[in-house]
Structures are given as structure tokens and as C-alpha cells.
Amino acid sequence: MLNRRMLSMSRRAMLGTSLFAGASVLLKACANSATTSNTPTTGGKLIATTLPGSWEQFNRTVLVPQFTADTNAEAALVPLVSADQVAKLQASPNSPPFDVLSLDSGVFEGVPKEKLFQKLPIAQLQNYSELAPQFQTQDAWGALIGVQAVGIAYNPQAIKTPPSSWKDLWSSQYKGRVALMAMRNNHTIGFMQKIAKIHGGSSENLEPAFDALEELTPNLTGVVANAGALITLFQQGEVDLAPHDLNSVKLLQSKGVDIDWVMPQEGGFALTPIMTIVQNPTASVELATAYVDAAISADVQRQMTETNYVLPTNRNVPIPEAIAQKLGNNLAEILSKLEFLDWATINKHRTAWIEQFDQTVQA
């Protein structure tokens, strides 16, 4: 049996989130809805969700001020994980508690978009044409606001020669020094997809990955609940190798944690948060559109890339040296090294795969 470490939200944190969400709903109830589709986007109030953690901090300090400067409107942020955002929206689709949602791609692709969201009014998005070509579509339900590159995080104090392949996690020298997140996390779903293909499988056939996972278990020090728990293991020196995203590693480095990151020779994979506008927003569609437009603007994306180390989706944003030395000098080169996950296929099998993963690591 593996030593499993699961982190949960504290009572205080849960209460704080509830109070904030409650205040946000109250704010929406008082929102000025005078702006209509026939009036200019100026003034008013908007409620937007944000993924927690570094995304929330960035959106509060950069995106919201830019949106306010563009529109003279207010924006209240509600930090929630993707599943909770969708649950609250589905509970009140005709009077949604939010105007704009930011969701991870897995959740976004698994919900009935036509019932909850509306297609982006692309003609009203001044910055949409600046997105990299693969991120543009005339039938857009949302805009990709960033790309998180996932490769191998490692402890450079313990591992003097950086790993070069995903297969290195299976090396006998790392017995009891590898960690994974539970497969409910997109990091591990992507990891299993990558391992399956390395061993002859596919997006739909993960059996080779599960066979490899069984062989990996002697090297696992634990399977943790989420990224926060994984970070704790690195900080405590209890793990030396794990699949993780570059932006989280760079932020940890800035705080003095002994951690580094490498792109495996087989390539990495991408996690892609998406911003979308709800059906029947209390704020005007124009105001919601302006918020999305600010999120994909070159200036906001430049700051996102420089401070949070998330790859831009706006092709006019230069790649800073801290990212270039790991991934490449331009966005096209970088994206060629990353696999974009087939969420339609993954979501069909996700529940069964999670059960099989849990059984394998607990055997």
C-alpha cells in the first residue's frame, strides 16, 4: 500500500470562499444592468470566476485593473475550481451567478456548452485575431487564455543529472522518490496519455499506461490529492521527481524551493484554461466580451507570461528568457513540443480510468 497524502481545504478557507462567493452573488443582484447590446461598453458591474491560486492573484492585480481601465466598469472575482463553477451555473442557468467563467479544458469540454454558454462575438473582440492560428475558430465557445506546459519537475540537489525522458521515472535509482497526483487531476490524466502513447497505446487505449503504472509503483513515494500537496512534498524534500507544469516550478523557484523542470525528449503536454461567456449574463454581453478581450490582449498576456510563466496564446507576446531557455524562443516552436489533449475521448472514459488508476496504485 502506498503512503497516500491527501490535502483538503481548511474550514477557515472554505468559510472564506463561501463568504466571498456570497458577497459576489449579492453584488450581482445589485448590478447595474442598464448597458444593453445597443449601448457602448462603459460603466457597470461584472462577475467573473477565476481559478484559485496564482491565477486569482494575477487576475486581481493585472486583468481586472486593465478591464476597468478599458471600460470604466467594475469586476468582482469569485475563486472556484472548475467543477464548482459549473455546478453553481447549472443550479441557476436562467439567473447565472457569474457573467464570465474561467475553466480548465477538461471540464469545459465535458459540459453541454450550448445550454450554459454562448459563442464568442468574435467581431467584437479586438484581440482575437492576435491569437496563434491554432487557437482561433469561427465557431468559438471560449478563448484560450494561456498554456501551461507540463514536463518533469525534479530536485536538482538530489538529482545532479537532469532526467531526459518520461521513462526515467521508472529508473531503479529513484525508488521511493517519485510522486504523482491522483488521476482526478489533469496533470496525471495527461501523464497517463503520454505514457500510453510511448508504449504503443493511444488517447483511447490507456492499457499500456496502466501496465507501466503497475511497474512504477516501487518508485512511488505517494499519490497526492492535488498540486498543493505535491508542492509540500518537494518543499519537505520527500520527493525528487514528478510530472508538473513549468509555471508552478518557476514560481516555486522564486520562493527559494529546490526544484527545477525539464521538457522530456518525447515532448510534454499542455493544460489550457478557457474563458467563456454564460447564457443570460446579468452584465451586458458587451461588458463580458470586453473582459475576455482584455484577458487575451498582448499587454495582459505579456505580464502573465513574465510574472506567472504561463505561455501566451497571443502570438504577439515575446517569450521571456526564463521560458525560452526551457522551451524555445518563439510560440510556434514551443507549441510544437506540446501535445494538446483529446478531451472528448478522455471524458468518455474518465470515470473508469480514475477507478482503474486508484486500484493500481493501491494494490
Coordinates of C-alpha atoms in Angstrom, one line a residue:
M1 CA 0.0 0.0 0.0
L2 CA 1.4 3.4 -0.9
N3 CA 1.8 6.2 1.6
R4 CA -1.0 8.5 0.4
R5 CA -1.1 12.1 1.4
M6 CA -4.3 14.0 0.7
L7 CA -4.8 17.7 1.4
S8 CA -8.2 19.2 2.0
M9 CA -9.4 22.8 2.2
S10 CA -9.4 24.1 5.8
R11 CA -12.6 25.1 7.5
R12 CA -11.4 28.7 7.5
A13 CA -10.6 28.6 3.8
M14 CA -13.9 27.1 2.9
L15 CA -15.7 29.7 5.0
G16 CA -13.7 32.5 3.3
T17 CA -14.6 31.2 -0.1
S18 CA -18.2 30.9 0.8
L19 CA -18.4 34.4 2.1
F20 CA -16.7 35.8 -1.0
A21 CA -19.0 33.9 -3.3
G22 CA -22.0 35.1 -1.3
A23 CA -20.8 38.7 -1.5
S24 CA -20.3 38.2 -5.2
V25 CA -23.9 37.0 -5.7
L26 CA -25.2 39.9 -3.7
L27 CA -23.1 42.2 -5.8
K28 CA -24.6 40.7 -8.9
A29 CA -28.1 41.2 -7.6
C30 CA -27.4 44.9 -7.2
A31 CA -25.6 45.2 -10.6
N32 CA -26.5 48.0 -12.9
S33 CA -27.8 46.2 -16.0
A34 CA -28.6 49.4 -17.9
T35 CA -26.0 48.6 -20.5
T36 CA -27.5 46.7 -23.4
S37 CA -26.3 45.2 -26.7
N38 CA -27.1 48.6 -28.3
T39 CA -25.1 50.8 -26.0
P40 CA -21.4 51.4 -25.6
T41 CA -19.5 49.3 -23.1
T42 CA -18.8 51.8 -20.4
G43 CA -19.5 51.5 -16.7
G44 CA -21.5 48.7 -15.0
K45 CA -20.5 45.7 -13.0
L46 CA -19.4 42.2 -14.0
I47 CA -19.0 39.0 -12.0
A48 CA -16.2 36.7 -13.2
T49 CA -14.8 33.4 -11.9
T50 CA -11.1 32.7 -11.6
L51 CA -9.2 29.6 -11.0
P52 CA -7.7 29.8 -7.5
G53 CA -4.0 30.3 -6.6
S54 CA -1.7 32.2 -8.9
W55 CA -4.4 32.7 -11.5
E56 CA -6.5 34.5 -8.9
Q57 CA -3.6 36.7 -7.8
F58 CA -2.8 37.6 -11.4
N59 CA -6.4 38.4 -12.4
R60 CA -6.8 40.6 -9.4
T61 CA -3.6 42.6 -9.9
V62 CA -3.5 42.8 -13.7
L63 CA -6.6 41.6 -15.6
V64 CA -9.3 43.4 -13.5
P65 CA -7.4 46.8 -13.5
Q66 CA -6.9 46.5 -17.2
F67 CA -10.6 45.7 -17.8
T68 CA -11.6 48.7 -15.6
A69 CA -9.3 51.0 -17.5
D70 CA -10.8 49.8 -20.8
T71 CA -14.5 50.1 -19.7
N72 CA -14.8 52.2 -16.6
A73 CA -16.6 49.2 -15.2
E74 CA -16.2 47.1 -12.1
A75 CA -15.4 43.4 -11.9
A76 CA -15.8 41.1 -8.9
L77 CA -13.8 37.9 -8.9
V78 CA -15.0 34.6 -7.4
P79 CA -12.2 32.0 -7.0
L80 CA -13.6 28.5 -7.6
V81 CA -12.3 25.2 -9.1
S82 CA -13.8 24.4 -12.5
A83 CA -16.2 21.7 -11.3
D84 CA -17.7 24.1 -8.6
Q85 CA -18.1 26.9 -11.2
V86 CA -20.1 24.6 -13.4
A87 CA -22.2 23.2 -10.6
K88 CA -23.2 26.7 -9.4
L89 CA -24.1 27.7 -13.0
Q90 CA -26.1 24.6 -13.6
A91 CA -28.0 25.2 -10.4
S92 CA -29.2 28.5 -11.8
P93 CA -28.9 28.7 -15.5
N94 CA -31.6 31.3 -16.1
S95 CA -30.2 33.6 -13.4
P96 CA -26.5 32.8 -13.5
P97 CA -24.3 33.9 -10.6
F98 CA -21.5 34.7 -13.0
D99 CA -21.1 36.5 -16.3
V100 CA -17.7 35.1 -17.4
L101 CA -16.2 31.7 -16.4
S102 CA -12.6 30.6 -16.5
L103 CA -12.5 26.8 -16.7
D104 CA -9.9 24.1 -17.3
S105 CA -10.3 22.5 -20.7
G106 CA -11.3 19.1 -19.4
V107 CA -14.3 20.4 -17.5
F108 CA -15.2 22.9 -20.3
E109 CA -15.3 20.1 -22.9
G110 CA -17.4 17.9 -20.7
V111 CA -20.4 20.1 -20.2
P112 CA -23.3 21.0 -22.5
K113 CA -21.9 24.2 -23.8
E114 CA -24.9 25.2 -25.8
K115 CA -27.0 25.1 -22.6
L116 CA -24.7 27.0 -20.4
F117 CA -22.5 29.3 -22.6
Q118 CA -22.8 31.4 -25.7
K119 CA -20.4 31.7 -28.6
L120 CA -18.0 34.5 -28.5
P121 CA -18.9 37.5 -30.6
I122 CA -15.6 37.4 -32.4
A123 CA -16.3 40.5 -34.4
Q124 CA -16.3 42.5 -31.2
L125 CA -13.0 41.0 -29.9
Q126 CA -10.3 43.4 -31.0
N127 CA -7.5 41.0 -29.9
Y128 CA -8.9 37.7 -31.1
S129 CA -7.1 37.9 -34.4
E130 CA -3.8 38.2 -32.5
L131 CA -4.2 34.7 -31.1
A132 CA -2.0 31.9 -32.5
P133 CA -3.8 30.4 -35.6
Q134 CA -4.5 27.1 -33.8
F135 CA -6.4 29.0 -31.1
Q136 CA -8.7 30.7 -33.5
T137 CA -12.0 29.4 -34.8
Q138 CA -15.1 31.0 -36.2
D139 CA -17.3 28.8 -34.0
A140 CA -15.7 29.7 -30.7
W141 CA -17.4 28.9 -27.4
G142 CA -14.5 30.3 -25.5
A143 CA -11.0 31.8 -25.7
L144 CA -7.8 30.1 -24.5
I145 CA -6.2 32.5 -22.1
G146 CA -2.9 30.6 -21.5
V147 CA -1.0 27.4 -21.9
Q148 CA 0.6 25.5 -19.1
A149 CA 3.5 23.3 -20.3
V150 CA 3.7 20.0 -18.3
G151 CA 7.0 18.1 -18.2
I152 CA 9.1 16.7 -15.3
A153 CA 9.8 18.6 -12.1
Y154 CA 12.9 17.4 -10.2
N155 CA 15.0 18.3 -7.1
P156 CA 18.4 19.5 -8.5
Q157 CA 20.1 19.0 -5.1
A158 CA 19.3 15.3 -5.2
I159 CA 19.4 14.7 -9.0
K160 CA 22.6 16.2 -10.4
T161 CA 22.0 14.9 -14.0
P162 CA 18.5 16.1 -15.0
P163 CA 16.1 13.5 -16.4
S164 CA 15.7 13.5 -20.2
S165 CA 12.8 11.1 -20.7
W166 CA 9.5 10.2 -19.2
K167 CA 10.9 6.7 -18.9
D168 CA 13.5 8.0 -16.4
L169 CA 10.7 8.0 -13.7
W170 CA 11.0 4.2 -13.8
S171 CA 14.7 4.1 -13.1
S172 CA 15.6 1.9 -10.1
Q173 CA 17.7 4.8 -8.7
Y174 CA 14.5 6.7 -7.9
K175 CA 12.9 4.0 -5.8
G176 CA 10.5 5.7 -3.3
R177 CA 11.3 9.2 -4.8
V178 CA 8.6 9.7 -7.4
A179 CA 5.2 11.3 -6.8
L180 CA 2.0 11.6 -8.8
M181 CA -1.2 13.5 -8.3
A182 CA -4.4 11.5 -8.2
M183 CA -5.9 10.9 -11.6
R184 CA -8.7 13.3 -10.9
N185 CA -6.1 15.9 -11.7
N186 CA -5.5 16.9 -15.3
H187 CA -1.7 16.6 -14.8
T188 CA -2.0 12.9 -14.2
I189 CA -4.5 12.4 -17.0
G190 CA -2.1 14.0 -19.4
F191 CA 0.8 11.9 -18.0
M192 CA -1.1 8.7 -18.5
Q193 CA -2.0 9.7 -22.0
K194 CA 1.7 10.4 -22.7
I195 CA 2.9 7.1 -21.2
A196 CA 0.2 5.2 -23.1
K197 CA 1.5 6.5 -26.5
I198 CA 5.1 5.9 -25.6
H199 CA 4.2 2.3 -25.0
G200 CA 2.1 1.8 -28.1
G201 CA -1.3 2.9 -26.8
S202 CA -3.5 5.9 -27.8
S203 CA -5.8 8.5 -26.4
E204 CA -8.5 5.9 -26.1
N205 CA -6.3 2.9 -25.2
L206 CA -4.6 3.5 -21.8
E207 CA -3.9 -0.2 -21.0
P208 CA -0.2 0.2 -21.8
A209 CA -0.1 3.1 -19.4
F210 CA -1.7 1.1 -16.6
D211 CA 0.7 -1.7 -17.2
A212 CA 3.6 0.8 -16.9
L213 CA 2.0 2.3 -13.8
E214 CA 2.0 -1.0 -12.1
E215 CA 5.7 -1.3 -12.8
L216 CA 6.2 2.3 -11.5
T217 CA 4.7 1.6 -8.0
P218 CA 8.0 0.7 -6.3
N219 CA 9.3 4.1 -7.2
L220 CA 6.3 6.0 -5.9
T221 CA 6.6 7.7 -2.5
G222 CA 2.9 8.7 -2.7
V223 CA -0.1 9.7 -4.7
V224 CA -1.3 13.1 -3.6
A225 CA -4.6 14.8 -3.9
N226 CA -3.5 17.9 -5.8
A227 CA -0.7 20.2 -6.8
G228 CA -0.6 21.9 -3.4
A229 CA 0.1 18.5 -1.8
L230 CA 2.8 17.8 -4.4
I231 CA 4.5 21.1 -3.7
T232 CA 4.5 20.3 0.0
L233 CA 6.4 17.1 -0.7
F234 CA 9.0 19.0 -2.7
Q235 CA 9.4 21.6 0.0
Q236 CA 9.9 18.9 2.6
G237 CA 12.4 17.0 0.5
E238 CA 10.3 13.9 0.4
V239 CA 10.1 13.6 -3.4
D240 CA 12.6 14.1 -6.2
L241 CA 10.6 13.6 -9.4
A242 CA 7.1 14.3 -10.5
P243 CA 5.1 15.4 -13.6
H244 CA 4.4 19.1 -13.1
D245 CA 3.9 22.3 -15.0
L246 CA 6.7 24.8 -15.8
N247 CA 4.8 27.8 -14.4
S248 CA 4.4 26.3 -11.0
V249 CA 8.0 25.2 -10.8
K250 CA 9.2 28.7 -11.8
L251 CA 7.0 30.3 -9.1
L252 CA 8.4 27.8 -6.5
Q253 CA 12.0 28.6 -7.6
S254 CA 11.3 32.3 -7.0
K255 CA 10.4 31.4 -3.4
G256 CA 13.6 29.5 -2.8
V257 CA 12.4 25.9 -3.2
D258 CA 15.0 23.4 -4.6
I259 CA 13.2 22.5 -7.7
D260 CA 13.8 22.6 -11.5
W261 CA 12.0 21.5 -14.6
V262 CA 12.8 19.7 -17.9
M263 CA 11.0 19.0 -21.1
P264 CA 11.3 15.3 -21.8
Q265 CA 12.7 14.2 -25.2
E266 CA 9.3 12.7 -26.1
G267 CA 7.7 16.1 -25.6
G268 CA 5.3 17.4 -22.9
F269 CA 1.6 18.2 -22.9
A270 CA -0.5 21.3 -22.4
L271 CA -3.1 22.3 -20.0
T272 CA -5.3 25.1 -21.4
P273 CA -7.7 27.2 -19.3
I274 CA -10.6 28.7 -21.3
M275 CA -12.6 31.8 -20.7
T276 CA -16.3 31.7 -21.7
I277 CA -19.4 33.9 -21.5
V278 CA -22.6 32.5 -19.9
Q279 CA -26.0 32.4 -21.3
N280 CA -28.2 35.2 -20.0
P281 CA -25.4 37.3 -18.3
T282 CA -26.6 39.9 -15.8
A283 CA -23.9 42.2 -17.1
S284 CA -24.2 43.0 -20.8
V285 CA -22.7 40.7 -23.4
E286 CA -20.6 43.7 -24.5
L287 CA -19.1 44.0 -21.0
A288 CA -18.4 40.3 -20.8
T289 CA -16.8 40.4 -24.2
A290 CA -14.6 43.3 -23.1
Y291 CA -13.4 41.2 -20.1
V292 CA -12.4 38.3 -22.4
D293 CA -10.8 40.8 -24.8
A294 CA -8.7 42.2 -22.0
A295 CA -7.6 38.7 -21.0
I296 CA -6.2 37.9 -24.5
S297 CA -4.7 41.3 -25.1
A298 CA -1.0 41.5 -25.7
D299 CA -0.2 43.6 -22.7
V300 CA -2.1 41.4 -20.2
Q301 CA -0.7 38.2 -21.7
R302 CA 2.8 39.7 -21.6
Q303 CA 2.5 40.3 -17.9
M304 CA 1.0 36.8 -17.4
T305 CA 4.0 35.3 -19.2
E306 CA 6.6 37.4 -17.4
T307 CA 5.2 37.1 -13.9
N308 CA 3.3 33.7 -13.8
Y309 CA 5.4 31.9 -16.5
V310 CA 2.2 30.8 -18.3
L311 CA 2.7 30.6 -22.1
P312 CA 0.7 33.2 -24.0
T313 CA -1.9 32.4 -26.6
N314 CA -1.5 35.8 -28.1
R315 CA 1.2 35.4 -30.8
N316 CA 2.5 39.0 -30.4
V317 CA 3.8 38.4 -26.9
P318 CA 7.6 37.8 -26.7
I319 CA 8.9 34.8 -24.9
P320 CA 10.9 35.8 -21.8
E321 CA 14.3 34.3 -21.3
A322 CA 13.2 32.2 -18.3
I323 CA 10.8 30.3 -20.5
A324 CA 12.9 30.4 -23.7
Q325 CA 15.8 28.6 -22.1
K326 CA 13.5 25.7 -21.2
L327 CA 11.2 25.6 -24.2
G328 CA 12.3 27.7 -27.1
N329 CA 12.4 31.3 -28.4
N330 CA 9.0 31.6 -30.1
L331 CA 5.5 30.4 -29.5
A332 CA 5.3 28.3 -32.7
E333 CA 8.4 26.3 -31.7
I334 CA 7.2 25.8 -28.2
L335 CA 3.7 24.6 -29.1
S336 CA 5.2 22.0 -31.5
K337 CA 6.7 20.3 -28.4
L338 CA 3.4 20.1 -26.5
E339 CA 0.5 17.7 -27.0
F340 CA -3.0 19.1 -26.7
L341 CA -5.2 16.5 -25.0
D342 CA -8.2 14.9 -26.7
W343 CA -10.7 15.8 -24.0
A344 CA -13.7 14.4 -26.0
T345 CA -12.1 11.0 -25.8
I346 CA -10.8 11.4 -22.3
N347 CA -14.2 12.5 -20.8
K348 CA -15.9 9.3 -22.2
H349 CA -13.6 7.1 -20.2
R350 CA -12.5 9.4 -17.3
T351 CA -14.5 7.8 -14.5
A352 CA -13.5 4.3 -15.4
W353 CA -9.8 5.3 -15.7
I354 CA -9.8 7.0 -12.3
E355 CA -11.1 3.8 -10.7
Q356 CA -8.5 1.7 -12.5
F357 CA -5.8 4.1 -11.5
D358 CA -6.8 4.0 -7.8
Q359 CA -6.9 0.2 -7.9
T360 CA -3.5 0.0 -9.5
V361 CA -1.6 2.3 -7.1
Q362 CA -3.4 0.8 -4.0
A363 CA -2.7 -2.8 -5.0

